[in-house]
Coordinates of C-alpha atoms and ligand atoms in Angstrom, one line a residue:
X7 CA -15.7 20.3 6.2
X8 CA -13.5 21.5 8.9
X9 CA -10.5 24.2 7.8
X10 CA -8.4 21.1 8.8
X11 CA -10.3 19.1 6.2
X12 CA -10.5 21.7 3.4
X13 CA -6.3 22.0 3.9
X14 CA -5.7 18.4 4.0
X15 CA -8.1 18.1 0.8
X16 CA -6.5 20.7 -1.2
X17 CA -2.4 19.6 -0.2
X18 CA -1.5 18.2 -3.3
X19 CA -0.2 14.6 -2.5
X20 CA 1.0 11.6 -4.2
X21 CA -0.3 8.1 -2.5
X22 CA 2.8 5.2 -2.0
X23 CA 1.2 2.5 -0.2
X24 CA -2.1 1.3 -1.2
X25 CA -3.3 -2.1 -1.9
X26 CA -5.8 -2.2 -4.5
X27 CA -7.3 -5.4 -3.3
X28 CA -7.8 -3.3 0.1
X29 CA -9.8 -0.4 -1.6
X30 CA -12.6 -3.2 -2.2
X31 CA -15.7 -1.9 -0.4
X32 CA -18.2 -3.7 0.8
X33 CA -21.2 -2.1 -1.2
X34 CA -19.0 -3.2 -4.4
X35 CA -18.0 -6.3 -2.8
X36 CA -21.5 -7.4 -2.7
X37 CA -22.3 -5.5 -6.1
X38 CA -19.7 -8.1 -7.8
X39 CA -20.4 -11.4 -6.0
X40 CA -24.2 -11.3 -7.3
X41 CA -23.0 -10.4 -10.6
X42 CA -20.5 -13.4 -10.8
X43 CA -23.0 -15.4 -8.2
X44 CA -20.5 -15.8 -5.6
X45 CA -21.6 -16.7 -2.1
X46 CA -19.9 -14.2 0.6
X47 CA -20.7 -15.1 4.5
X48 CA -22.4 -12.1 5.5
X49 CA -26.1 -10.5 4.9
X50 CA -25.1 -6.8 4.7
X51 CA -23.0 -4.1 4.3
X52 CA -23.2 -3.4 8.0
X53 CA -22.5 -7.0 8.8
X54 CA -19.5 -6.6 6.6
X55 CA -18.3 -3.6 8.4
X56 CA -19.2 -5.1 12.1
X57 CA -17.0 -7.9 11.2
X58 CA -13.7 -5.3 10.8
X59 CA -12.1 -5.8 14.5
X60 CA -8.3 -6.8 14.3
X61 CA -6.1 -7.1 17.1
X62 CA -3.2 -8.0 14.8
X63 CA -2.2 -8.4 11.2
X64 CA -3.1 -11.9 10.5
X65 CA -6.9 -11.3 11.5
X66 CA -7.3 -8.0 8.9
X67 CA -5.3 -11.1 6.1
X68 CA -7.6 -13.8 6.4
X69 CA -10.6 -10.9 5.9
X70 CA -8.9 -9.5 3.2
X71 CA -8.0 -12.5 1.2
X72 CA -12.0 -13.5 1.6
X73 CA -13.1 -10.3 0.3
X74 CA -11.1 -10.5 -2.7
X75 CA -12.3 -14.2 -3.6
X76 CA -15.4 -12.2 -5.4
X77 CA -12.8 -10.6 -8.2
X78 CA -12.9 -13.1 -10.8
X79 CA -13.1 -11.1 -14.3
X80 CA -11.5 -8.4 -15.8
X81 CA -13.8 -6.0 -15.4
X82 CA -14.3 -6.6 -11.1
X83 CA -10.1 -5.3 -11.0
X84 CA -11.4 -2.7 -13.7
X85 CA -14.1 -0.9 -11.1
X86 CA -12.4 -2.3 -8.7
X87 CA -9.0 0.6 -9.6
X88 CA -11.5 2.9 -11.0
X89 CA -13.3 3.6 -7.8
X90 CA -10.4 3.9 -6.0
X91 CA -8.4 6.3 -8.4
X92 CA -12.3 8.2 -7.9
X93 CA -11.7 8.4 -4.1
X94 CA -8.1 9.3 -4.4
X95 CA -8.7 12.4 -6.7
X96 CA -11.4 13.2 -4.2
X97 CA -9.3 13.4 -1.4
X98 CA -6.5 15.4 -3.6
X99 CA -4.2 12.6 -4.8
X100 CA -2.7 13.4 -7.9
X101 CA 0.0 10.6 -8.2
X102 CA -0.4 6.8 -6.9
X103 CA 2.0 3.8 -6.6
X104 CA -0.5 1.0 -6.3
X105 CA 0.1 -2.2 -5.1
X106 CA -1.5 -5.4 -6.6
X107 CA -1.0 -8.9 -5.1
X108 CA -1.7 -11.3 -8.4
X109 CA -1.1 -14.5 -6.1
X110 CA -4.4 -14.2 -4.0
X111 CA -5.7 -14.2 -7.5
X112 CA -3.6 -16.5 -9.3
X113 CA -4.1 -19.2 -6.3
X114 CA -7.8 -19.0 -7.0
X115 CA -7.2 -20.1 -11.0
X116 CA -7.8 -16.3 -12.2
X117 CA -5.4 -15.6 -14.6
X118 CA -2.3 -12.9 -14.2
X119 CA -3.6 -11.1 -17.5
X120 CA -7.5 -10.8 -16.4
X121 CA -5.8 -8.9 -13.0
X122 CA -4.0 -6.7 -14.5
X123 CA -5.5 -5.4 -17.7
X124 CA -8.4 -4.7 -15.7
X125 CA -6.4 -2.6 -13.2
X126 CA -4.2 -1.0 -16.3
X127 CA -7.7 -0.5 -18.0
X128 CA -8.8 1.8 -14.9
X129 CA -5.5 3.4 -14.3
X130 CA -4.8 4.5 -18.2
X131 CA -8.4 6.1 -18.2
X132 CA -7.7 8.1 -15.0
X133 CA -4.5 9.5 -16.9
X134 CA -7.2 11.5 -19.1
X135 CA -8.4 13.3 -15.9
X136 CA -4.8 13.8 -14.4
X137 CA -4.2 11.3 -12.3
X138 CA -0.4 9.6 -12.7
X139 CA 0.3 6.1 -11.4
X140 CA 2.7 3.3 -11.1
X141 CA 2.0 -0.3 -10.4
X142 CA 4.0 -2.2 -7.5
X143 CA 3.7 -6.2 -7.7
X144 CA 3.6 -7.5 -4.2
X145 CA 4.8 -11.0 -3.5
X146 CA 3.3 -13.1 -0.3
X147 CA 6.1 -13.3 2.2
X148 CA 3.5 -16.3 3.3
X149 CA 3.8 -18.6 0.0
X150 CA 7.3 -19.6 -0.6
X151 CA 10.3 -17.9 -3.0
X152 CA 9.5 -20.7 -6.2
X153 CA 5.7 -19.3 -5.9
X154 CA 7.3 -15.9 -6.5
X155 CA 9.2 -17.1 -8.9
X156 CA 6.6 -18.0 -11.1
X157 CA 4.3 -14.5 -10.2
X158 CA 7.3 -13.3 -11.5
X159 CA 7.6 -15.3 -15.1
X160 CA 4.0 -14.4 -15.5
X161 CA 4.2 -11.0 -15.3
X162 CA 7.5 -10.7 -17.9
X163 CA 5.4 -9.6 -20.5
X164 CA 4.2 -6.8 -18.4
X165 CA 7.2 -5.1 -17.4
X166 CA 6.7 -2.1 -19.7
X167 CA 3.1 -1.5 -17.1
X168 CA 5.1 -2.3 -13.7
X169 CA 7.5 0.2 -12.3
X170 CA 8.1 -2.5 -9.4
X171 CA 8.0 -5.2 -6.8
X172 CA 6.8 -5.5 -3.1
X173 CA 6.5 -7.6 -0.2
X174 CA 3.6 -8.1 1.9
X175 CA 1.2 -10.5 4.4
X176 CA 2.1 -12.1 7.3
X177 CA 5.3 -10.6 8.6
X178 CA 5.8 -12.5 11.6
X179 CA 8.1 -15.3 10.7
X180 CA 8.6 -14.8 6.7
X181 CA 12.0 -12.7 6.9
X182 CA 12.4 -10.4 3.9
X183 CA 16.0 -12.7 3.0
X184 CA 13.5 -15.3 2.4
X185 CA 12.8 -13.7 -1.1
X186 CA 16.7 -12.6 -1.8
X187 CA 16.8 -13.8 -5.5
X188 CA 13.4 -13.2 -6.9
X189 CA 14.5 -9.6 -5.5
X190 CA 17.7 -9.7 -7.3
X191 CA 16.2 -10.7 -10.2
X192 CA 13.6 -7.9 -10.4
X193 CA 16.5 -5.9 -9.7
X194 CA 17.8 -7.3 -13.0
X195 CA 15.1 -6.5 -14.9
X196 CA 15.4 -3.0 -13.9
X197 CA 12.6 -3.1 -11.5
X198 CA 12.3 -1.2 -8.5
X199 CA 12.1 -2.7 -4.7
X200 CA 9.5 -1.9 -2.0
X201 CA 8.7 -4.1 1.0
X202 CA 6.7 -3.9 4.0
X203 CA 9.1 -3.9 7.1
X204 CA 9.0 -3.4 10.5
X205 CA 4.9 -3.3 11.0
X206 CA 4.9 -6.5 13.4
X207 CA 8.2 -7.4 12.2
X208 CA 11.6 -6.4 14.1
X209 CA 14.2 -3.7 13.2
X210 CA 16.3 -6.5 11.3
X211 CA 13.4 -7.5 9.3
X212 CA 14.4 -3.4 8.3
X213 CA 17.8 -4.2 8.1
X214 CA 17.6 -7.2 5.5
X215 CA 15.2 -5.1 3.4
X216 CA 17.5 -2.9 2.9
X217 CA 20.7 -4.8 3.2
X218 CA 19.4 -7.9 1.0
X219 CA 16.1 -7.1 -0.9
X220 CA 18.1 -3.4 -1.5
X221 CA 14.7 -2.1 -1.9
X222 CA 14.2 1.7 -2.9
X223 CA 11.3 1.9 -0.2
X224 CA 10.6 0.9 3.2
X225 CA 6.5 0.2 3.9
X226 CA 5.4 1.0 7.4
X227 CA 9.0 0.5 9.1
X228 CA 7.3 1.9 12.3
X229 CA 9.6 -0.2 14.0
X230 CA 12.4 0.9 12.8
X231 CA 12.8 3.7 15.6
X232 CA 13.6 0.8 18.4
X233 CA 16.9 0.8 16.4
X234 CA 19.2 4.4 16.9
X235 CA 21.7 3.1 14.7
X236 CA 18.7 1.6 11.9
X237 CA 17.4 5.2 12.0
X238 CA 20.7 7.2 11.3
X239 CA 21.0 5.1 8.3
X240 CA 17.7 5.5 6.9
X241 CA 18.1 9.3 7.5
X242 CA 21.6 9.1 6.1
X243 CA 20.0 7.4 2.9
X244 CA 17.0 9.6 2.4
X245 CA 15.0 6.3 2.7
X246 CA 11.4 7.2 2.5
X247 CA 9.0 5.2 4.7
X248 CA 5.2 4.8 3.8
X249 CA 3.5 5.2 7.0
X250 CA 0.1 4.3 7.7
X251 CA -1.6 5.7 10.5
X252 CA -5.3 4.5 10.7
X253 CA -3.9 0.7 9.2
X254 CA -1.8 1.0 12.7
X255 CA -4.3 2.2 14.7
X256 CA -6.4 -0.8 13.2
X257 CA -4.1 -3.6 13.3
X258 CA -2.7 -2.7 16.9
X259 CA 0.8 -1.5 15.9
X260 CA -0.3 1.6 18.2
X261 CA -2.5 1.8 20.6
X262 CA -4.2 4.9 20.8
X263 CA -3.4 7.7 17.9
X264 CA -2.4 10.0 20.3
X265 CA 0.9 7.5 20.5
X266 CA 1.7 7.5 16.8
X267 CA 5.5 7.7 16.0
X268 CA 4.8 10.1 12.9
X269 CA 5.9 13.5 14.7
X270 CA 8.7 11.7 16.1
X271 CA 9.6 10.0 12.7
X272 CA 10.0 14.2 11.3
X273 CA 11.5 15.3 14.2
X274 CA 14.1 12.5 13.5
X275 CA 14.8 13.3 10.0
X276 CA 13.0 10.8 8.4
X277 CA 11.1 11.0 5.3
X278 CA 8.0 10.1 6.4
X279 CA 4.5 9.7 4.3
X280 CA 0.9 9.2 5.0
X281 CA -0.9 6.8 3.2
X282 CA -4.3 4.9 3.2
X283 CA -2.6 0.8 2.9
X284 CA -6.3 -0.9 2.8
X285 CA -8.7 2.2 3.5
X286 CA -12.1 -0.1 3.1
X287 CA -10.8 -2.0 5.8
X288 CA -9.3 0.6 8.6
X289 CA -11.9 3.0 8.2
X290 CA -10.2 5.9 5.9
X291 CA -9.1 6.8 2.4
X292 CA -5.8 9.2 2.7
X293 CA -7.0 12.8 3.6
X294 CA -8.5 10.6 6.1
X295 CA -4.9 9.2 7.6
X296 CA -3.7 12.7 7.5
X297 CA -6.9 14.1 9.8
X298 CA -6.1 11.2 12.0
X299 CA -2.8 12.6 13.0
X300 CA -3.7 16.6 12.5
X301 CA -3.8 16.3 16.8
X302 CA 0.5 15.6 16.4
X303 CA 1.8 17.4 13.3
X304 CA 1.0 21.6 12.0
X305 CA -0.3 22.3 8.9
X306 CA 3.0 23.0 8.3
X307 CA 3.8 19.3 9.1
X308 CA 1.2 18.2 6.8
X309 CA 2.6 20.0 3.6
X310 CA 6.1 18.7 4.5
X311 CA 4.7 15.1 4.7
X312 CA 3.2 15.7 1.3
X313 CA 6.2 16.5 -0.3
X314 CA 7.3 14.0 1.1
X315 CA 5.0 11.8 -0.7
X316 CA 6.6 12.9 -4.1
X317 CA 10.2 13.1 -2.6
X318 CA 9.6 9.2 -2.1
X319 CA 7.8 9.0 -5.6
X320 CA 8.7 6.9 -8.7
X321 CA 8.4 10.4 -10.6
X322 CA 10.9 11.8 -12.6
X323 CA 12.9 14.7 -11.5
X324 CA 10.9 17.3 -13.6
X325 CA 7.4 15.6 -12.3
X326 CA 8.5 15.9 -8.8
X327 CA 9.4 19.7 -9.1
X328 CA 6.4 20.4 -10.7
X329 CA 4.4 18.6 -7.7
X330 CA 6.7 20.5 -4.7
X331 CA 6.6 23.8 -6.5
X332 CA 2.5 22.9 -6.3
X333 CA 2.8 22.6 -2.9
X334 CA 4.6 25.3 -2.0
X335 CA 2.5 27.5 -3.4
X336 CA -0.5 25.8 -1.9
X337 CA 0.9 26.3 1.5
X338 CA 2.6 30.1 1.6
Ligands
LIG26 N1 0.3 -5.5 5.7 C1 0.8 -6.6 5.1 N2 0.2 -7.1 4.1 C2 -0.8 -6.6 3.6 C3 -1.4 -5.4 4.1 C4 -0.8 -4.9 5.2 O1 -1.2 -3.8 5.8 N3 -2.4 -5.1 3.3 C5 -2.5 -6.0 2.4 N4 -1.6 -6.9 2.5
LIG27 ZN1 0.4 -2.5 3.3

């Protein structure tokens, strides 16, 4: 490993934007559609891999929501979490805020309950070794606010084990305002907000998170910085953002690495993250997404966007301390 590497694997760091569904690799994929005797459209591994080109959000989604068609039973979202929470700890996470999107499930007539007691299965055992996690809800932006609704009903009995709810798919065209009461509602229920903002969507797609949804998290908001006066208020606000480098490099929201806004997001202010979003998919688990951009940002840099990563956390004050003071100490 290169003294980059061994840095970036030793930073403590807390991961904020990972969906679960987009851990699913395509060795377990296959592992779990023989086992349930699902039929997938491809011969291999490699095949599966070959067939990762995006040039824009909507291609990775229709992939994605394929792949997770093999999860049927409790125990595919069980191994599914566990051997992500494996790669996590690998690469040095000791926190994660994991999203989970129970409609691409639910849809498919898998009930909520076998989704998430398999993934609360895997993330109470990785609580023996260490590992601390919350679980984020996502809602499709694509399916409409009364489908929400009812993702929402379902999961009632679950709010002791969910710390919150996001937004995510297709941007383009499903304005975050479009889900303004089931956000209030979770609001209600004393649940935190998230949602993804500004990846293909515009800077007001930012502003409505914020203004409407009130979330407590913006995901990706890359596109927030064609906005001055969208930026001094996120700054203003200590709003963290949960960037994404290689997902952006995938999906086309940058062209070429070298052109990543992260540098320019810190040297704006902003409280900035790196995080993995679907790492079987864009080619990298977390200390991955932070060698991606070890050409723009110091070492220095790198410790400051993992503290960043518990700044932005759904940790207690006392937690969070204990993970900066780790840091710092890591890093003098
Ligand atoms: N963006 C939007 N929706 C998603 C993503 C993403 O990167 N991953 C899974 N659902
Ligand atoms: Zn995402």
């Amino acid at each position: 490993m290169s003294a980059a590497g061994a840095f970036i694997t030793g930073l403590p760091k807390a991961e904020l934007h990972i969906h679960l569904e987009g851990s699913l690799e395509p060795e377990l994929m296959f592992e779990i559609a023989r086992r349930n005797k699902i039929a997938i459209p491809f011969k291999s591994v490699n095949e599966v891999r070959a067939a990762y080109r995006f040039s824009r959000l909507q291609d990775f989604l229709d992939i994605y929501y394929r792949g997770a068609d093999v999860l049927r039973h409790e125990q595919d979202f069980y191994d599914l979490t566990r051997a992500y929470l494996a790669r996590a700890a690998a690469d040095g996470v000791c926190h994660v805020e994991a999203f989970f999107d129970p409609q691409a499930h639910t849809a498919r007539g898998v009930p909520f309950a076998v989704v998430i007691d398999g993934i609360l299965a895997a993330l109470k055992e990785a609580a023996s070794d260490g590992m601390t996690s919350r679980l984020i809800m996502c809602f499709l932006r694509h399916l409409d606010e009364d489908d929400a609704f009812a993702t929402f009903k379902a999961a009632e009995p679950y709010f002791g084990c969910i710390a919150g709810v996001g937004l995510d798919s297709s941007e383009r065209g499903h304005p975050p305002s479009k889900f303004r009461r089931v956000f209030a509602a979770a609001g209600a229920a004393g649940l935190k907000r998230v949602a993804h903002a500004g990846e293909e969507g515009p800077p007001e797609y930012v502003w409505e998170a914020l203004d409407v949804l009130k979330i407590d998290r913006i995901d990706h908001g890359n596109r927030a910085l064609e906005d001055p006066k969208l930026v001094a208020r996120i700054k203003a606000e200590e709003i963290t953002l949960t960037v994404c480098p290689l997902s952006n490099l995938k999906l086309c929201v940058v062209g070429d690495m070298a052109d990543h806004p992260i540098k320019n997001m810190l040297n704006q202010g902003l409280r900035a993250t790196v995080n993995s979003d679907d790492p079987a998919y864009f080619g990298g688990y977390i200390a991955d997404n932070y060698a991606a951009v070890a050409g723009l940002v110091t070492e220095a840099d790198m410790a400051e966007l993992a503290r960043n990563s518990f700044r932005g956390s759904f940790l207690d004050a006392a937690a969070t301390a204990k993970h900066l003071a780790a840091i710092d100490s890591y890093s003098a």
